[in-house]
PDB file of C-alpha atoms in Angstrom:
ATOM      1  CA  LYS D   1     123.689-107.520 133.549  1.00  0.00           C
ATOM      2  CA  GLN D   2     121.385-108.480 136.324  1.00  0.00           C
ATOM      3  CA  GLU D   3     122.109-111.796 138.079  1.00  0.00           C
ATOM      4  CA  VAL D   4     119.880-113.351 140.676  1.00  0.00           C
ATOM      5  CA  THR D   5     121.097-115.970 143.104  1.00  0.00           C
ATOM      6  CA  GLN D   6     119.098-118.116 145.467  1.00  0.00           C
ATOM      7  CA  ILE D   7     120.506-119.765 148.604  1.00  0.00           C
ATOM      8  CA  PRO D   8     120.266-122.571 149.498  1.00  0.00           C
ATOM      9  CA  ALA D   9     119.838-124.663 146.405  1.00  0.00           C
ATOM     10  CA  ALA D  10     117.962-127.148 148.435  1.00  0.00           C
ATOM     11  CA  LEU D  11     116.435-127.262 151.861  1.00  0.00           C
ATOM     12  CA  SER D  12     114.987-130.066 153.972  1.00  0.00           C
ATOM     13  CA  VAL D  13     113.008-129.255 157.126  1.00  0.00           C
ATOM     14  CA  PRO D  14     110.616-131.285 159.521  1.00  0.00           C
ATOM     15  CA  GLU D  15     106.927-130.277 159.244  1.00  0.00           C
ATOM     16  CA  GLY D  16     105.883-127.323 161.503  1.00  0.00           C
ATOM     17  CA  GLU D  17     109.222-125.515 161.175  1.00  0.00           C
ATOM     18  CA  ASN D  18     109.310-121.913 160.144  1.00  0.00           C
ATOM     19  CA  LEU D  19     111.900-121.185 157.354  1.00  0.00           C
ATOM     20  CA  VAL D  20     113.430-118.573 155.265  1.00  0.00           C
ATOM     21  CA  LEU D  21     114.528-118.606 151.635  1.00  0.00           C
ATOM     22  CA  ASN D  22     116.988-116.086 150.305  1.00  0.00           C
ATOM     23  CA  CYS D  23     117.359-114.179 147.025  1.00  0.00           C
ATOM     24  CA  SER D  24     120.037-111.768 146.015  1.00  0.00           C
ATOM     25  CA  PHE D  25     120.231-109.604 143.006  1.00  0.00           C
ATOM     26  CA  THR D  26     123.318-107.594 141.655  1.00  0.00           C
ATOM     27  CA  ASP D  27     121.583-104.559 140.234  1.00  0.00           C
ATOM     28  CA  SER D  28     119.486-102.731 142.816  1.00  0.00           C
ATOM     29  CA  ALA D  29     117.595-100.750 140.219  1.00  0.00           C
ATOM     30  CA  ILE D  30     114.614-103.033 140.003  1.00  0.00           C
ATOM     31  CA  TYR D  31     110.955-102.341 139.457  1.00  0.00           C
ATOM     32  CA  ASN D  32     109.546-105.241 141.314  1.00  0.00           C
ATOM     33  CA  LEU D  33     110.386-108.759 142.555  1.00  0.00           C
ATOM     34  CA  GLN D  34     108.258-111.799 142.383  1.00  0.00           C
ATOM     35  CA  TRP D  35     108.264-115.116 144.134  1.00  0.00           C
ATOM     36  CA  PHE D  36     106.996-118.253 142.340  1.00  0.00           C
ATOM     37  CA  ARG D  37     106.364-121.725 143.262  1.00  0.00           C
ATOM     38  CA  GLN D  38     107.150-124.520 140.883  1.00  0.00           C
ATOM     39  CA  ASP D  39     105.964-128.109 141.395  1.00  0.00           C
ATOM     40  CA  PRO D  40     107.680-130.963 139.620  1.00  0.00           C
ATOM     41  CA  GLY D  41     106.511-131.237 135.993  1.00  0.00           C
ATOM     42  CA  LYS D  42     104.178-128.185 136.504  1.00  0.00           C
ATOM     43  CA  GLY D  43     104.082-124.454 135.741  1.00  0.00           C
ATOM     44  CA  LEU D  44     104.862-121.399 137.951  1.00  0.00           C
ATOM     45  CA  THR D  45     102.419-120.197 140.477  1.00  0.00           C
ATOM     46  CA  SER D  46     102.880-116.678 141.486  1.00  0.00           C
ATOM     47  CA  LEU D  47     103.026-116.411 145.294  1.00  0.00           C
ATOM     48  CA  LEU D  48     103.861-112.689 145.965  1.00  0.00           C
ATOM     49  CA  LEU D  49     104.798-109.538 144.025  1.00  0.00           C
ATOM     50  CA  ILE D  50     106.616-106.668 145.780  1.00  0.00           C
ATOM     51  CA  GLN D  51     106.894-103.341 144.162  1.00  0.00           C
ATOM     52  CA  SER D  52     110.315-101.584 144.640  1.00  0.00           C
ATOM     53  CA  SER D  53     108.740 -98.984 146.927  1.00  0.00           C
ATOM     54  CA  GLN D  54     107.441-101.606 149.201  1.00  0.00           C
ATOM     55  CA  ARG D  55     109.321-103.521 152.040  1.00  0.00           C
ATOM     56  CA  GLU D  56     107.139-106.453 152.354  1.00  0.00           C
ATOM     57  CA  GLN D  57     104.182-108.422 151.161  1.00  0.00           C
ATOM     58  CA  THR D  58     102.056-111.062 153.011  1.00  0.00           C
ATOM     59  CA  SER D  59      99.804-113.861 151.969  1.00  0.00           C
ATOM     60  CA  GLY D  60      98.688-116.376 154.375  1.00  0.00           C
ATOM     61  CA  ARG D  61     101.608-118.168 155.935  1.00  0.00           C
ATOM     62  CA  LEU D  62     103.919-116.514 153.404  1.00  0.00           C
ATOM     63  CA  ASN D  63     105.777-113.142 154.043  1.00  0.00           C
ATOM     64  CA  ALA D  64     108.260-111.574 151.461  1.00  0.00           C
ATOM     65  CA  SER D  65     110.575-108.825 152.322  1.00  0.00           C
ATOM     66  CA  LEU D  66     112.573-106.620 149.943  1.00  0.00           C
ATOM     67  CA  ASP D  67     115.633-104.611 150.825  1.00  0.00           C
ATOM     68  CA  LYS D  68     116.428-102.946 147.391  1.00  0.00           C
ATOM     69  CA  SER D  69     119.608-101.065 148.598  1.00  0.00           C
ATOM     70  CA  SER D  70     121.432-104.273 149.674  1.00  0.00           C
ATOM     71  CA  GLY D  71     119.901-106.405 146.722  1.00  0.00           C
ATOM     72  CA  ARG D  72     118.149-108.972 148.877  1.00  0.00           C
ATOM     73  CA  SER D  73     114.711-110.451 149.321  1.00  0.00           C
ATOM     74  CA  THR D  74     113.610-113.226 151.782  1.00  0.00           C
ATOM     75  CA  LEU D  75     110.546-115.466 151.589  1.00  0.00           C
ATOM     76  CA  TYR D  76     109.515-116.516 155.052  1.00  0.00           C
ATOM     77  CA  ILE D  77     107.289-119.632 155.314  1.00  0.00           C
ATOM     78  CA  ALA D  78     105.589-120.123 158.691  1.00  0.00           C
ATOM     79  CA  ALA D  79     104.570-123.442 160.121  1.00  0.00           C
ATOM     80  CA  SER D  80     105.668-125.464 156.963  1.00  0.00           C
ATOM     81  CA  GLN D  81     103.619-128.313 155.739  1.00  0.00           C
ATOM     82  CA  PRO D  82     104.420-131.288 153.499  1.00  0.00           C
ATOM     83  CA  GLY D  83     102.290-129.580 150.896  1.00  0.00           C
ATOM     84  CA  ASP D  84     104.877-126.620 150.808  1.00  0.00           C
ATOM     85  CA  SER D  85     107.368-129.037 149.173  1.00  0.00           C
ATOM     86  CA  ALA D  86     108.264-127.377 145.850  1.00  0.00           C
ATOM     87  CA  THR D  87     110.885-125.392 144.213  1.00  0.00           C
ATOM     88  CA  TYR D  88     110.694-121.676 144.944  1.00  0.00           C
ATOM     89  CA  LEU D  89     111.822-119.181 142.434  1.00  0.00           C
ATOM     90  CA  CYS D  90     112.667-115.518 142.793  1.00  0.00           C
ATOM     91  CA  ALA D  91     112.504-113.144 139.662  1.00  0.00           C
ATOM     92  CA  VAL D  92     113.275-109.544 139.310  1.00  0.00           C
ATOM     93  CA  ASN D  93     111.826-107.065 136.888  1.00  0.00           C
ATOM     94  CA  PRO D  94     114.813-104.789 135.910  1.00  0.00           C
ATOM     95  CA  GLY D  95     113.073-101.513 135.593  1.00  0.00           C
ATOM     96  CA  ALA D  96     110.087 -99.459 134.610  1.00  0.00           C
ATOM     97  CA  GLY D  97     108.989-100.094 131.023  1.00  0.00           C
ATOM     98  CA  SER D  98     111.002-103.291 131.088  1.00  0.00           C
ATOM     99  CA  TYR D  99     109.377-106.789 130.905  1.00  0.00           C
ATOM    100  CA  GLN D 100     112.181-109.344 131.007  1.00  0.00           C
ATOM    101  CA  LEU D 101     111.924-111.173 134.291  1.00  0.00           C
ATOM    102  CA  THR D 102     115.421-112.465 135.469  1.00  0.00           C
ATOM    103  CA  PHE D 103     115.142-115.636 137.405  1.00  0.00           C
ATOM    104  CA  GLY D 104     117.199-117.351 140.020  1.00  0.00           C
ATOM    105  CA  LYS D 105     117.723-121.031 139.784  1.00  0.00           C
ATOM    106  CA  GLY D 106     115.533-121.725 142.730  1.00  0.00           C
ATOM    107  CA  THR D 107     115.457-123.414 146.156  1.00  0.00           C
ATOM    108  CA  LYS D 108     114.164-126.814 146.238  1.00  0.00           C
ATOM    109  CA  LEU D 109     112.077-127.204 149.543  1.00  0.00           C
ATOM    110  CA  SER D 110     111.306-130.504 151.064  1.00  0.00           C
ATOM    111  CA  VAL D 111     109.139-130.666 154.232  1.00  0.00           C
ATOM    112  CA  ILE D 112     109.216-133.862 155.947  1.00  0.00           C
ATOM    113  CA  PRO D 113     106.116-135.180 157.579  1.00  0.00           C
TER     114      PRO D 113
ATOM    115  CA  ASN A   1      88.587-117.190 134.301  1.00  0.00           C
ATOM    116  CA  ALA A   2      90.899-119.688 132.702  1.00  0.00           C
ATOM    117  CA  GLY A   3      94.608-119.063 133.266  1.00  0.00           C
ATOM    118  CA  VAL A   4      97.471-119.140 130.699  1.00  0.00           C
ATOM    119  CA  MET A   5      96.824-122.202 128.640  1.00  0.00           C
ATOM    120  CA  GLN A   6      99.639-124.057 126.931  1.00  0.00           C
ATOM    121  CA  ASN A   7      99.533-127.038 124.606  1.00  0.00           C
ATOM    122  CA  PRO A   8     100.692-129.640 124.210  1.00  0.00           C
ATOM    123  CA  ARG A   9     101.945-130.308 127.646  1.00  0.00           C
ATOM    124  CA  HIS A  10     104.477-132.813 126.403  1.00  0.00           C
ATOM    125  CA  LEU A  11     105.876-132.962 122.904  1.00  0.00           C
ATOM    126  CA  VAL A  12     108.423-135.515 121.486  1.00  0.00           C
ATOM    127  CA  ARG A  13     110.116-134.781 118.279  1.00  0.00           C
ATOM    128  CA  ARG A  14     112.863-136.397 116.344  1.00  0.00           C
ATOM    129  CA  ARG A  15     115.886-134.483 115.427  1.00  0.00           C
ATOM    130  CA  GLY A  16     115.242-132.293 112.187  1.00  0.00           C
ATOM    131  CA  GLN A  17     111.543-132.144 112.825  1.00  0.00           C
ATOM    132  CA  GLU A  18     109.523-128.988 113.564  1.00  0.00           C
ATOM    133  CA  ALA A  19     107.978-128.166 116.984  1.00  0.00           C
ATOM    134  CA  ARG A  20     105.013-125.861 117.373  1.00  0.00           C
ATOM    135  CA  LEU A  21     104.173-124.729 120.976  1.00  0.00           C
ATOM    136  CA  ARG A  22     100.886-122.885 121.562  1.00  0.00           C
ATOM    137  CA  CYS A  23      99.940-120.384 124.300  1.00  0.00           C
ATOM    138  CA  SER A  24      96.661-118.617 124.808  1.00  0.00           C
ATOM    139  CA  PRO A  25      96.999-115.850 127.336  1.00  0.00           C
ATOM    140  CA  MET A  26      94.553-115.049 130.227  1.00  0.00           C
ATOM    141  CA  LYS A  27      91.399-113.444 129.292  1.00  0.00           C
ATOM    142  CA  GLY A  28      91.998-109.693 128.799  1.00  0.00           C
ATOM    143  CA  HIS A  29      95.779-109.996 128.478  1.00  0.00           C
ATOM    144  CA  SER A  30      97.486-108.841 125.315  1.00  0.00           C
ATOM    145  CA  HIS A  31     101.079-109.238 126.259  1.00  0.00           C
ATOM    146  CA  VAL A  32     102.768-112.562 125.911  1.00  0.00           C
ATOM    147  CA  TYR A  33     106.268-113.661 126.961  1.00  0.00           C
ATOM    148  CA  TRP A  34     108.055-117.003 126.169  1.00  0.00           C
ATOM    149  CA  TYR A  35     110.764-118.336 128.529  1.00  0.00           C
ATOM    150  CA  ARG A  36     112.818-121.412 128.347  1.00  0.00           C
ATOM    151  CA  GLN A  37     114.010-123.602 131.240  1.00  0.00           C
ATOM    152  CA  LEU A  38     116.801-125.880 130.306  1.00  0.00           C
ATOM    153  CA  PRO A  39     117.757-128.771 132.742  1.00  0.00           C
ATOM    154  CA  GLU A  40     119.373-127.433 136.006  1.00  0.00           C
ATOM    155  CA  GLU A  41     119.162-123.992 134.666  1.00  0.00           C
ATOM    156  CA  GLY A  42     116.853-120.950 135.571  1.00  0.00           C
ATOM    157  CA  LEU A  43     114.217-119.712 133.315  1.00  0.00           C
ATOM    158  CA  LYS A  44     115.623-117.609 130.567  1.00  0.00           C
ATOM    159  CA  PHE A  45     113.599-114.781 128.534  1.00  0.00           C
ATOM    160  CA  MET A  46     113.235-115.505 124.830  1.00  0.00           C
ATOM    161  CA  VAL A  47     110.652-113.139 123.245  1.00  0.00           C
ATOM    162  CA  TYR A  48     107.983-110.592 124.177  1.00  0.00           C
ATOM    163  CA  LEU A  49     104.956-110.109 121.874  1.00  0.00           C
ATOM    164  CA  GLN A  50     101.874-108.097 121.738  1.00  0.00           C
ATOM    165  CA  LYS A  51      99.014-108.736 119.249  1.00  0.00           C
ATOM    166  CA  GLU A  52     100.574-108.875 115.750  1.00  0.00           C
ATOM    167  CA  ASN A  53     103.929-107.446 117.006  1.00  0.00           C
ATOM    168  CA  ILE A  54     107.123-108.728 118.224  1.00  0.00           C
ATOM    169  CA  ILE A  55     108.316-106.176 120.698  1.00  0.00           C
ATOM    170  CA  ASP A  56     111.661-107.808 121.727  1.00  0.00           C
ATOM    171  CA  GLU A  57     113.235-111.116 120.515  1.00  0.00           C
ATOM    172  CA  SER A  58     116.578-110.470 122.078  1.00  0.00           C
ATOM    173  CA  GLY A  59     116.508-113.784 123.943  1.00  0.00           C
ATOM    174  CA  MET A  60     115.616-116.011 120.958  1.00  0.00           C
ATOM    175  CA  PRO A  61     118.429-117.982 119.274  1.00  0.00           C
ATOM    176  CA  LYS A  62     119.320-116.376 115.840  1.00  0.00           C
ATOM    177  CA  GLU A  63     118.386-119.439 113.824  1.00  0.00           C
ATOM    178  CA  ARG A  64     115.446-121.904 113.767  1.00  0.00           C
ATOM    179  CA  PHE A  65     113.419-120.256 116.319  1.00  0.00           C
ATOM    180  CA  SER A  66     110.462-117.938 115.607  1.00  0.00           C
ATOM    181  CA  ALA A  67     107.328-116.633 117.370  1.00  0.00           C
ATOM    182  CA  GLU A  68     104.032-114.974 116.464  1.00  0.00           C
ATOM    183  CA  PHE A  69     100.949-113.664 118.184  1.00  0.00           C
ATOM    184  CA  PRO A  70      98.352-113.192 115.483  1.00  0.00           C
ATOM    185  CA  LYS A  71      95.301-111.056 115.840  1.00  0.00           C
ATOM    186  CA  GLU A  72      93.198-114.109 116.334  1.00  0.00           C
ATOM    187  CA  GLY A  73      94.311-117.261 118.017  1.00  0.00           C
ATOM    188  CA  PRO A  74      97.163-118.288 120.356  1.00  0.00           C
ATOM    189  CA  SER A  75     100.711-117.257 120.244  1.00  0.00           C
ATOM    190  CA  ILE A  76     102.946-119.793 118.597  1.00  0.00           C
ATOM    191  CA  LEU A  77     106.613-120.589 119.451  1.00  0.00           C
ATOM    192  CA  ARG A  78     108.100-122.404 116.407  1.00  0.00           C
ATOM    193  CA  ILE A  79     111.310-124.408 116.390  1.00  0.00           C
ATOM    194  CA  GLN A  80     112.534-125.684 113.108  1.00  0.00           C
ATOM    195  CA  GLN A  81     114.907-128.613 112.546  1.00  0.00           C
ATOM    196  CA  VAL A  82     115.017-129.328 116.226  1.00  0.00           C
ATOM    197  CA  VAL A  83     118.241-130.625 117.950  1.00  0.00           C
ATOM    198  CA  ARG A  84     118.761-132.378 121.087  1.00  0.00           C
ATOM    199  CA  GLY A  85     119.896-129.121 122.851  1.00  0.00           C
ATOM    200  CA  ASP A  86     116.349-127.777 122.352  1.00  0.00           C
ATOM    201  CA  SER A  87     115.011-130.195 124.787  1.00  0.00           C
ATOM    202  CA  ALA A  88     113.874-128.090 127.565  1.00  0.00           C
ATOM    203  CA  ALA A  89     110.556-126.726 129.277  1.00  0.00           C
ATOM    204  CA  TYR A  90     109.089-123.744 127.465  1.00  0.00           C
ATOM    205  CA  PHE A  91     106.802-121.534 129.565  1.00  0.00           C
ATOM    206  CA  CYS A  92     104.411-118.755 128.320  1.00  0.00           C
ATOM    207  CA  ALA A  93     103.337-115.848 130.544  1.00  0.00           C
ATOM    208  CA  SER A  94     100.900-113.175 129.959  1.00  0.00           C
ATOM    209  CA  SER A  95     100.082-109.923 131.486  1.00  0.00           C
ATOM    210  CA  ALA A  96      97.580-107.110 131.249  1.00  0.00           C
ATOM    211  CA  GLY A  97     100.375-104.490 130.539  1.00  0.00           C
ATOM    212  CA  PRO A  98     104.046-104.479 130.280  1.00  0.00           C
ATOM    213  CA  GLY A  99     106.711-104.093 132.890  1.00  0.00           C
ATOM    214  CA  ASN A 100     105.133-103.247 136.167  1.00  0.00           C
ATOM    215  CA  THR A 101     102.101-105.693 135.939  1.00  0.00           C
ATOM    216  CA  GLU A 102     102.196-109.072 137.292  1.00  0.00           C
ATOM    217  CA  ALA A 103     102.990-111.968 134.953  1.00  0.00           C
ATOM    218  CA  PHE A 104     101.028-115.246 135.042  1.00  0.00           C
ATOM    219  CA  PHE A 105     102.584-118.316 133.715  1.00  0.00           C
ATOM    220  CA  GLY A 106     101.234-121.391 132.014  1.00  0.00           C
ATOM    221  CA  GLN A 107     101.950-125.041 132.836  1.00  0.00           C
ATOM    222  CA  GLY A 108     104.537-125.208 130.282  1.00  0.00           C
ATOM    223  CA  THR A 109     105.252-127.428 127.299  1.00  0.00           C
ATOM    224  CA  ARG A 110     108.119-129.975 127.873  1.00  0.00           C
ATOM    225  CA  LEU A 111     109.771-130.693 124.535  1.00  0.00           C
ATOM    226  CA  THR A 112     112.044-133.779 124.240  1.00  0.00           C
ATOM    227  CA  VAL A 113     114.052-134.264 121.148  1.00  0.00           C
ATOM    228  CA  VAL A 114     115.196-137.907 120.408  1.00  0.00           C
TER     229      VAL A 114
END
């Protein structure tokens, strides 16, 4: 059974810092991995999708990496801003033809002005 | 191009009542997924539907919960005789295809059972 763990559960950083959020998964046979952002009381916004054949994806100040063999992904946020404050969720798609995303519990990020 | 639309955003029901949650997928998407987020828990898969078909309901509680995605209209998640433990955020996602395609999520419906 796939399990996804996100560490730390919460993180507080001053504005302008670069930071890394971690995601690990127990079964390396994944098809893709997706990072989401969730604002309080809101839905999920897809940030980056990494296929299993890829090692990283970039969008603006965000960079996500994937090391499938070790069961790890990181989300790097450069030059953090108060508007980045949210909960960041990692989700894995178990395999080709599957469709059930397995989510971690998230990392709650606070960027202090 | 509107995203995934869920309504209502907030729903309050008394114990024993029925809750109906609606989800309209993104335009062009025919695959719908429902997830539940309990307090302090991660999102858990409930059910996967295509038009007029339930593909996988392995995450649905055995009783009181049902889902449909009719030929016309939104997908409906129905919870009969709600109990306090049903209080949660229910999210709908849609995709253009199964598995390897990106899933887009709605804003969610927050159900509170009093």
